[in-house]
């Protein structure tokens, strides 16, 4: 946001205020908020102190800066804000716009420039037929341009629908005004005359990045287009290598015996319902489950649970963890649990990246039906769902006898820890005889003085 001018100069120049201080002040006063937190992405933290001080002068009260987000910068960090009992959060930068609970949120969306005339010409050239039913989606960084674009295209394309953003923001025209409409990946749209989404072609004002891919995977429009390098390009989900890999990971989940449910969000609505649904599904398939909360997810953290065969992540739809190949175990999303074990869900190229949509009442909800018929793994070639695979699921919450090196509830984890050759730092009181202190290694880790190669060189 602040590439040319200094932050101080930007704040004093009302015409070029990228942080929209005046609108932030108006929002705070309108809602009569007492404690407000400011959330910045990492690349804007350098400006955070100046913004906070300037805002404090305007509202004559203290504001707080959320320096380190709990899960991701695109999500509103409700948990950290609750540490100071905040009643409002101002979120700066790119946002996923997932609905949150129990707190007022104001989004200051970034403003990125684009060749508007070129986009409009490419839009007309791609659709050609002005009677086509089409929906216009857009990245939040282009929300400030969408009113002008929509007003120019609407007289030409009579069946054009504009999506709105699920937020209160500095770009009021794009804010969703109807709270009763369905929210899909932070966006809402209203179809006309009982048409279905399959009847519409969707064009996304933005590049082929995470926001677009999640929308194109989740919303089953007739065709999808995106705008990149001044061209409108068609997107075909069938040619996506990402989709092929996801099918492979679903098969790995079917083979898993112990599944870890990783909670990577504590602010998005209905995440507790999603945890409960996944647990019930896996229990019916005789899978042992553990629920984990590790904050920001990385391969090192999850590698501490080698007894888990696969992880299901409950997170923001734009979380980059689903694209990573660095993890020791497969990383799956809630929709893929349903895809693997719900026999009533039919095969489709569309993916549900928003876990709220597979819950009862969601657009992608299917009544759960399971089958215990034996089948063959496409990876190992082994037969699944046999009697020997049935595990003691009901004993997962049973306490285990405390033994050295074991700190666990549930027989599966405790048994795995007991079978480990290394169980962590143990005191082993009364088991090892005392011995005199000895001189340890000297030198650096790559070249200790007492190593054989070092001793030979000294002898020579």
Short mmCIF file of N, CA and C in Angstrom, two decimals, residues 72-205:
data_model
loop_
_atom_site.label_atom_id
_atom_site.label_comp_id
_atom_site.label_asym_id
_atom_site.label_seq_id
_atom_site.Cartn_x
_atom_site.Cartn_y
_atom_site.Cartn_z
N UNK A 72 -3.74 -17.12 10.09
CA UNK A 72 -3.34 -16.57 8.81
C UNK A 72 -3.75 -15.12 8.72
N UNK A 73 -3.02 -14.34 7.92
CA UNK A 73 -3.28 -12.90 7.86
C UNK A 73 -4.57 -12.57 7.13
N UNK A 74 -5.07 -13.48 6.27
CA UNK A 74 -6.31 -13.18 5.55
C UNK A 74 -7.54 -13.38 6.42
N UNK A 75 -7.42 -14.11 7.51
CA UNK A 75 -8.54 -14.36 8.43
C UNK A 75 -8.55 -13.34 9.56
N UNK A 76 -9.74 -12.98 9.99
CA UNK A 76 -9.87 -12.07 11.13
C UNK A 76 -9.49 -12.81 12.41
N UNK A 77 -8.53 -12.25 13.15
CA UNK A 77 -7.98 -12.94 14.33
C UNK A 77 -8.82 -12.61 15.57
N UNK A 78 -9.93 -13.30 15.70
CA UNK A 78 -10.85 -13.06 16.82
C UNK A 78 -10.22 -13.47 18.14
N UNK A 79 -9.47 -14.58 18.13
CA UNK A 79 -8.91 -15.12 19.38
C UNK A 79 -7.95 -14.14 20.03
N UNK A 80 -7.02 -13.58 19.26
CA UNK A 80 -6.07 -12.63 19.83
C UNK A 80 -6.77 -11.37 20.31
N UNK A 81 -7.80 -10.93 19.58
CA UNK A 81 -8.53 -9.73 19.98
C UNK A 81 -9.27 -9.94 21.30
N UNK A 82 -9.67 -11.17 21.57
CA UNK A 82 -10.37 -11.45 22.81
C UNK A 82 -9.47 -11.34 24.03
N UNK A 83 -8.16 -11.35 23.85
CA UNK A 83 -7.24 -11.20 24.98
C UNK A 83 -7.36 -9.83 25.64
N UNK A 84 -7.82 -8.84 24.88
CA UNK A 84 -8.02 -7.51 25.45
C UNK A 84 -9.51 -7.16 25.51
N UNK A 85 -10.35 -8.18 25.32
CA UNK A 85 -11.81 -7.98 25.33
C UNK A 85 -12.24 -6.92 24.31
N UNK A 86 -11.68 -7.00 23.13
CA UNK A 86 -11.99 -6.01 22.09
C UNK A 86 -13.41 -6.21 21.59
N UNK A 87 -14.06 -5.12 21.20
CA UNK A 87 -15.39 -5.20 20.63
C UNK A 87 -15.41 -4.85 19.14
N UNK A 88 -14.21 -4.68 18.55
CA UNK A 88 -14.14 -4.39 17.12
C UNK A 88 -12.74 -4.64 16.58
N UNK A 89 -12.67 -5.03 15.32
CA UNK A 89 -11.39 -5.26 14.64
C UNK A 89 -11.41 -4.55 13.29
N UNK A 90 -10.34 -3.84 12.99
CA UNK A 90 -10.16 -3.27 11.66
C UNK A 90 -9.09 -4.09 10.96
N UNK A 91 -9.48 -4.74 9.89
CA UNK A 91 -8.59 -5.66 9.17
C UNK A 91 -8.08 -4.98 7.91
N UNK A 92 -6.75 -4.91 7.78
CA UNK A 92 -6.12 -4.29 6.61
C UNK A 92 -5.57 -5.36 5.68
N UNK A 93 -5.61 -5.09 4.39
CA UNK A 93 -5.00 -5.98 3.41
C UNK A 93 -5.95 -7.02 2.87
N UNK A 94 -5.38 -8.01 2.16
CA UNK A 94 -6.19 -9.05 1.53
C UNK A 94 -6.96 -9.84 2.58
N UNK A 95 -8.21 -10.19 2.25
CA UNK A 95 -9.08 -10.87 3.21
C UNK A 95 -9.84 -11.99 2.51
N UNK A 96 -10.02 -13.10 3.22
CA UNK A 96 -10.80 -14.23 2.70
C UNK A 96 -12.30 -14.03 2.95
N UNK A 97 -12.65 -13.12 3.88
CA UNK A 97 -14.04 -12.72 4.14
C UNK A 97 -14.90 -13.84 4.71
N UNK A 98 -14.31 -14.79 5.39
CA UNK A 98 -15.09 -15.82 6.06
C UNK A 98 -15.85 -15.20 7.24
N UNK A 99 -17.10 -15.60 7.47
CA UNK A 99 -17.88 -15.01 8.56
C UNK A 99 -17.31 -15.39 9.92
N UNK A 100 -17.33 -14.44 10.86
CA UNK A 100 -16.80 -14.66 12.20
C UNK A 100 -17.91 -14.44 13.23
N UNK A 101 -17.61 -14.81 14.46
CA UNK A 101 -18.59 -14.75 15.54
C UNK A 101 -18.31 -13.60 16.49
N UNK A 102 -19.36 -13.00 17.02
CA UNK A 102 -19.34 -12.21 18.26
C UNK A 102 -18.45 -10.98 18.24
N UNK A 103 -18.11 -10.42 17.11
CA UNK A 103 -17.29 -9.21 17.10
C UNK A 103 -17.54 -8.45 15.80
N UNK A 104 -17.49 -7.12 15.89
CA UNK A 104 -17.68 -6.28 14.71
C UNK A 104 -16.35 -6.17 13.95
N UNK A 105 -16.43 -6.23 12.63
CA UNK A 105 -15.22 -6.22 11.80
C UNK A 105 -15.41 -5.21 10.68
N UNK A 106 -14.37 -4.43 10.44
CA UNK A 106 -14.33 -3.49 9.32
C UNK A 106 -13.11 -3.80 8.48
N UNK A 107 -13.31 -4.01 7.18
CA UNK A 107 -12.22 -4.35 6.28
C UNK A 107 -11.76 -3.13 5.49
N UNK A 108 -10.47 -2.85 5.55
CA UNK A 108 -9.87 -1.85 4.68
C UNK A 108 -9.19 -2.63 3.55
N UNK A 109 -9.88 -2.72 2.42
CA UNK A 109 -9.41 -3.55 1.32
C UNK A 109 -8.31 -2.83 0.55
N UNK A 110 -7.33 -3.57 0.05
CA UNK A 110 -6.27 -2.95 -0.76
C UNK A 110 -6.83 -2.46 -2.08
N UNK A 111 -6.12 -1.52 -2.70
CA UNK A 111 -6.55 -0.95 -3.98
C UNK A 111 -5.45 -1.12 -5.01
N UNK A 112 -5.66 -2.09 -5.89
CA UNK A 112 -4.70 -2.37 -6.94
C UNK A 112 -5.20 -1.81 -8.27
N UNK A 113 -4.29 -1.32 -9.08
CA UNK A 113 -4.67 -0.72 -10.35
C UNK A 113 -4.75 -1.78 -11.45
N UNK A 114 -5.57 -1.49 -12.45
CA UNK A 114 -5.73 -2.39 -13.59
C UNK A 114 -6.23 -1.58 -14.77
N UNK A 115 -6.00 -2.06 -15.96
CA UNK A 115 -6.49 -1.40 -17.17
C UNK A 115 -7.97 -1.71 -17.33
N UNK A 116 -8.82 -0.81 -16.86
CA UNK A 116 -10.26 -1.05 -16.85
C UNK A 116 -10.80 -1.14 -18.27
N UNK A 117 -10.35 -0.27 -19.14
CA UNK A 117 -10.84 -0.27 -20.53
C UNK A 117 -10.51 -1.59 -21.22
N UNK A 118 -9.31 -2.09 -20.99
CA UNK A 118 -8.90 -3.36 -21.59
C UNK A 118 -9.76 -4.51 -21.08
N UNK A 119 -10.05 -4.50 -19.78
CA UNK A 119 -10.88 -5.58 -19.22
C UNK A 119 -12.28 -5.56 -19.82
N UNK A 120 -12.86 -4.38 -19.96
CA UNK A 120 -14.20 -4.28 -20.52
C UNK A 120 -14.24 -4.76 -21.97
N UNK A 121 -13.21 -4.43 -22.74
CA UNK A 121 -13.16 -4.87 -24.12
C UNK A 121 -12.99 -6.38 -24.21
N UNK A 122 -12.14 -6.94 -23.34
CA UNK A 122 -11.95 -8.38 -23.32
C UNK A 122 -13.20 -9.11 -22.85
N UNK A 123 -13.93 -8.50 -21.94
CA UNK A 123 -15.19 -9.06 -21.45
C UNK A 123 -16.19 -9.19 -22.61
N UNK A 124 -16.32 -8.12 -23.38
CA UNK A 124 -17.25 -8.12 -24.53
C UNK A 124 -16.80 -9.12 -25.59
N UNK A 125 -15.50 -9.18 -25.83
CA UNK A 125 -14.97 -10.08 -26.86
C UNK A 125 -15.16 -11.53 -26.49
N UNK A 126 -15.04 -11.86 -25.19
CA UNK A 126 -15.15 -13.25 -24.74
C UNK A 126 -16.59 -13.74 -24.78
N UNK A 127 -17.52 -12.95 -24.26
CA UNK A 127 -18.92 -13.39 -24.19
C UNK A 127 -19.65 -13.20 -25.52
N UNK A 128 -19.38 -12.10 -26.19
CA UNK A 128 -19.98 -11.79 -27.50
C UNK A 128 -21.51 -11.69 -27.43
N UNK A 129 -22.16 -12.77 -27.11
CA UNK A 129 -23.62 -12.77 -27.04
C UNK A 129 -24.07 -11.97 -25.82
N UNK A 130 -24.72 -10.85 -26.05
CA UNK A 130 -25.12 -9.96 -24.95
C UNK A 130 -26.30 -10.49 -24.14
N UNK A 131 -26.91 -11.58 -24.60
CA UNK A 131 -28.04 -12.16 -23.85
C UNK A 131 -27.59 -13.28 -22.90
N UNK A 132 -26.31 -13.57 -22.91
CA UNK A 132 -25.80 -14.65 -22.05
C UNK A 132 -25.98 -14.30 -20.58
N UNK A 133 -26.24 -15.32 -19.81
CA UNK A 133 -26.32 -15.16 -18.35
C UNK A 133 -24.91 -15.28 -17.79
N UNK A 134 -24.45 -14.27 -17.07
CA UNK A 134 -23.07 -14.26 -16.58
C UNK A 134 -23.01 -13.60 -15.21
N UNK A 135 -22.00 -14.01 -14.45
CA UNK A 135 -21.75 -13.47 -13.11
C UNK A 135 -20.35 -12.87 -13.07
N UNK A 136 -20.22 -11.71 -12.49
CA UNK A 136 -18.93 -11.06 -12.37
C UNK A 136 -18.42 -11.18 -10.93
N UNK A 137 -17.31 -11.92 -10.78
CA UNK A 137 -16.61 -12.00 -9.50
C UNK A 137 -15.34 -11.15 -9.60
N UNK A 138 -14.70 -10.89 -8.47
CA UNK A 138 -13.52 -10.01 -8.49
C UNK A 138 -12.71 -10.23 -7.23
N UNK A 139 -11.43 -9.99 -7.36
CA UNK A 139 -10.54 -10.01 -6.21
C UNK A 139 -10.82 -8.77 -5.37
N UNK A 140 -10.63 -8.89 -4.05
CA UNK A 140 -10.94 -7.77 -3.17
C UNK A 140 -10.08 -6.54 -3.48
N UNK A 141 -8.92 -6.75 -4.10
CA UNK A 141 -8.04 -5.63 -4.43
C UNK A 141 -8.60 -4.77 -5.55
N UNK A 142 -9.59 -5.29 -6.30
CA UNK A 142 -10.20 -4.53 -7.39
C UNK A 142 -11.63 -4.09 -7.06
N UNK A 143 -12.02 -4.20 -5.80
CA UNK A 143 -13.38 -3.84 -5.41
C UNK A 143 -13.66 -2.36 -5.65
N UNK A 144 -12.64 -1.51 -5.53
CA UNK A 144 -12.84 -0.08 -5.71
C UNK A 144 -13.12 0.30 -7.16
N UNK A 145 -12.88 -0.61 -8.11
CA UNK A 145 -13.13 -0.35 -9.53
C UNK A 145 -14.42 -0.97 -10.03
N UNK A 146 -15.02 -1.84 -9.24
CA UNK A 146 -16.09 -2.68 -9.76
C UNK A 146 -17.37 -1.90 -10.03
N UNK A 147 -17.62 -0.82 -9.31
CA UNK A 147 -18.84 -0.03 -9.56
C UNK A 147 -18.79 0.59 -10.96
N UNK A 148 -17.65 1.15 -11.30
CA UNK A 148 -17.50 1.77 -12.62
C UNK A 148 -17.62 0.72 -13.72
N UNK A 149 -16.98 -0.44 -13.54
CA UNK A 149 -17.03 -1.50 -14.55
C UNK A 149 -18.45 -2.04 -14.70
N UNK A 150 -19.11 -2.29 -13.60
CA UNK A 150 -20.47 -2.86 -13.64
C UNK A 150 -21.45 -1.90 -14.32
N UNK A 151 -21.35 -0.62 -14.01
CA UNK A 151 -22.25 0.36 -14.61
C UNK A 151 -22.04 0.49 -16.11
N UNK A 152 -20.83 0.19 -16.59
CA UNK A 152 -20.56 0.24 -18.03
C UNK A 152 -21.02 -1.01 -18.76
N UNK A 153 -20.97 -2.16 -18.07
CA UNK A 153 -21.31 -3.43 -18.72
C UNK A 153 -22.79 -3.77 -18.60
N UNK A 154 -23.45 -3.33 -17.55
CA UNK A 154 -24.83 -3.71 -17.32
C UNK A 154 -25.78 -3.28 -18.44
N UNK A 155 -25.66 -2.07 -19.01
CA UNK A 155 -26.55 -1.71 -20.13
C UNK A 155 -26.38 -2.61 -21.36
N UNK A 156 -25.22 -3.23 -21.51
CA UNK A 156 -24.96 -4.09 -22.68
C UNK A 156 -25.39 -5.52 -22.40
N UNK A 157 -25.00 -6.04 -21.24
CA UNK A 157 -25.32 -7.43 -20.86
C UNK A 157 -26.47 -7.38 -19.84
N UNK A 158 -27.67 -7.59 -20.32
CA UNK A 158 -28.87 -7.45 -19.49
C UNK A 158 -28.93 -8.50 -18.39
N UNK A 159 -28.33 -9.66 -18.63
CA UNK A 159 -28.40 -10.76 -17.65
C UNK A 159 -27.13 -10.85 -16.80
N UNK A 160 -26.41 -9.76 -16.70
CA UNK A 160 -25.19 -9.73 -15.89
C UNK A 160 -25.54 -9.57 -14.41
N UNK A 161 -24.94 -10.43 -13.56
CA UNK A 161 -25.14 -10.37 -12.10
C UNK A 161 -23.80 -10.04 -11.46
N UNK A 162 -23.83 -9.15 -10.51
CA UNK A 162 -22.62 -8.76 -9.78
C UNK A 162 -22.62 -9.41 -8.40
N UNK A 163 -21.55 -10.10 -8.07
CA UNK A 163 -21.43 -10.67 -6.73
C UNK A 163 -21.03 -9.58 -5.74
N UNK A 164 -21.37 -9.77 -4.49
CA UNK A 164 -21.01 -8.81 -3.45
C UNK A 164 -20.15 -9.49 -2.40
N UNK A 165 -19.48 -8.70 -1.59
CA UNK A 165 -18.54 -9.22 -0.60
C UNK A 165 -19.20 -9.27 0.77
N UNK A 166 -18.92 -10.32 1.50
CA UNK A 166 -19.51 -10.53 2.82
C UNK A 166 -18.73 -9.73 3.87
N UNK A 167 -18.89 -8.43 3.87
CA UNK A 167 -18.15 -7.61 4.83
C UNK A 167 -18.70 -6.20 4.87
N UNK A 168 -18.24 -5.46 5.86
CA UNK A 168 -18.38 -4.02 5.90
C UNK A 168 -16.99 -3.47 5.60
N UNK A 169 -16.88 -2.64 4.57
CA UNK A 169 -15.54 -2.27 4.11
C UNK A 169 -15.48 -0.81 3.72
N UNK A 170 -14.30 -0.40 3.31
CA UNK A 170 -14.09 0.95 2.82
C UNK A 170 -14.65 1.15 1.41
N UNK A 171 -15.11 0.05 0.77
CA UNK A 171 -15.74 0.14 -0.55
C UNK A 171 -17.20 -0.28 -0.36
N UNK A 172 -18.05 0.66 -0.03
CA UNK A 172 -19.42 0.35 0.38
C UNK A 172 -20.25 -0.27 -0.74
N UNK A 173 -19.95 0.06 -1.97
CA UNK A 173 -20.75 -0.45 -3.09
C UNK A 173 -20.72 -1.97 -3.17
N UNK A 174 -19.62 -2.58 -2.78
CA UNK A 174 -19.47 -4.04 -2.90
C UNK A 174 -19.91 -4.78 -1.66
N UNK A 175 -20.25 -4.08 -0.59
CA UNK A 175 -20.65 -4.75 0.66
C UNK A 175 -21.99 -5.44 0.49
N UNK A 176 -22.11 -6.63 1.07
CA UNK A 176 -23.37 -7.37 1.01
C UNK A 176 -24.39 -6.71 1.92
N UNK A 177 -25.56 -6.40 1.35
CA UNK A 177 -26.62 -5.72 2.11
C UNK A 177 -27.67 -6.69 2.63
N UNK A 178 -27.77 -7.88 2.03
CA UNK A 178 -28.81 -8.85 2.38
C UNK A 178 -28.19 -9.97 3.22
N UNK A 179 -28.52 -10.00 4.50
CA UNK A 179 -27.93 -11.00 5.40
C UNK A 179 -28.52 -12.38 5.22
N UNK A 180 -29.63 -12.50 4.49
CA UNK A 180 -30.30 -13.79 4.34
C UNK A 180 -29.73 -14.64 3.22
N UNK A 181 -28.92 -14.07 2.34
CA UNK A 181 -28.39 -14.82 1.20
C UNK A 181 -27.26 -15.74 1.65
N UNK A 182 -27.03 -16.76 0.85
CA UNK A 182 -25.98 -17.73 1.14
C UNK A 182 -24.61 -17.11 0.91
N UNK A 183 -23.68 -17.42 1.82
CA UNK A 183 -22.32 -16.92 1.71
C UNK A 183 -21.42 -18.05 1.23
N UNK A 184 -20.77 -17.84 0.10
CA UNK A 184 -19.87 -18.84 -0.46
C UNK A 184 -18.50 -18.21 -0.62
N UNK A 185 -17.53 -18.68 0.16
CA UNK A 185 -16.16 -18.18 0.09
C UNK A 185 -16.12 -16.65 0.22
N UNK A 186 -16.92 -16.14 1.15
CA UNK A 186 -16.92 -14.71 1.43
C UNK A 186 -17.67 -13.88 0.42
N UNK A 187 -18.45 -14.52 -0.47
CA UNK A 187 -19.17 -13.79 -1.51
C UNK A 187 -20.62 -14.25 -1.58
N UNK A 188 -21.48 -13.35 -2.05
CA UNK A 188 -22.89 -13.68 -2.22
C UNK A 188 -23.35 -13.23 -3.60
N UNK A 189 -24.35 -13.90 -4.12
CA UNK A 189 -24.96 -13.51 -5.39
C UNK A 189 -26.39 -14.04 -5.40
N UNK A 190 -27.25 -13.36 -6.13
CA UNK A 190 -28.67 -13.72 -6.21
C UNK A 190 -29.01 -14.00 -7.67
N UNK A 191 -29.41 -15.22 -7.96
CA UNK A 191 -29.79 -15.61 -9.32
C UNK A 191 -31.24 -15.20 -9.58
N UNK A 192 -31.53 -14.93 -10.83
CA UNK A 192 -32.86 -14.44 -11.20
C UNK A 192 -33.71 -15.53 -11.83
N UNK A 193 -35.01 -15.42 -11.63
CA UNK A 193 -36.01 -16.27 -12.32
C UNK A 193 -35.77 -17.77 -12.09
N UNK A 194 -35.35 -18.12 -10.90
CA UNK A 194 -35.16 -19.53 -10.52
C UNK A 194 -34.14 -20.25 -11.40
N UNK A 195 -33.21 -19.51 -11.98
CA UNK A 195 -32.13 -20.14 -12.73
C UNK A 195 -31.14 -20.78 -11.75
N UNK A 196 -30.36 -21.74 -12.25
CA UNK A 196 -29.33 -22.38 -11.45
C UNK A 196 -27.96 -21.84 -11.86
N UNK A 197 -27.00 -22.04 -10.96
CA UNK A 197 -25.65 -21.53 -11.21
C UNK A 197 -25.03 -22.18 -12.45
N UNK A 198 -25.47 -23.40 -12.77
CA UNK A 198 -24.94 -24.08 -13.96
C UNK A 198 -25.33 -23.39 -15.25
N UNK A 199 -26.32 -22.50 -15.19
CA UNK A 199 -26.76 -21.79 -16.39
C UNK A 199 -25.92 -20.54 -16.67
N UNK A 200 -25.04 -20.20 -15.74
CA UNK A 200 -24.29 -18.95 -15.85
C UNK A 200 -22.82 -19.21 -16.18
N UNK A 201 -22.21 -18.25 -16.89
CA UNK A 201 -20.77 -18.22 -17.09
C UNK A 201 -20.19 -17.19 -16.13
N UNK A 202 -19.08 -17.53 -15.50
CA UNK A 202 -18.50 -16.68 -14.46
C UNK A 202 -17.17 -16.11 -14.94
N UNK A 203 -17.00 -14.81 -14.74
CA UNK A 203 -15.75 -14.13 -15.08
C UNK A 203 -15.20 -13.50 -13.81
N UNK A 204 -13.92 -13.74 -13.57
CA UNK A 204 -13.26 -13.27 -12.36
C UNK A 204 -12.28 -12.16 -12.73
N UNK A 205 -12.47 -11.00 -12.13
CA UNK A 205 -11.54 -9.89 -12.33
C UNK A 205 -10.36 -10.08 -11.38
#
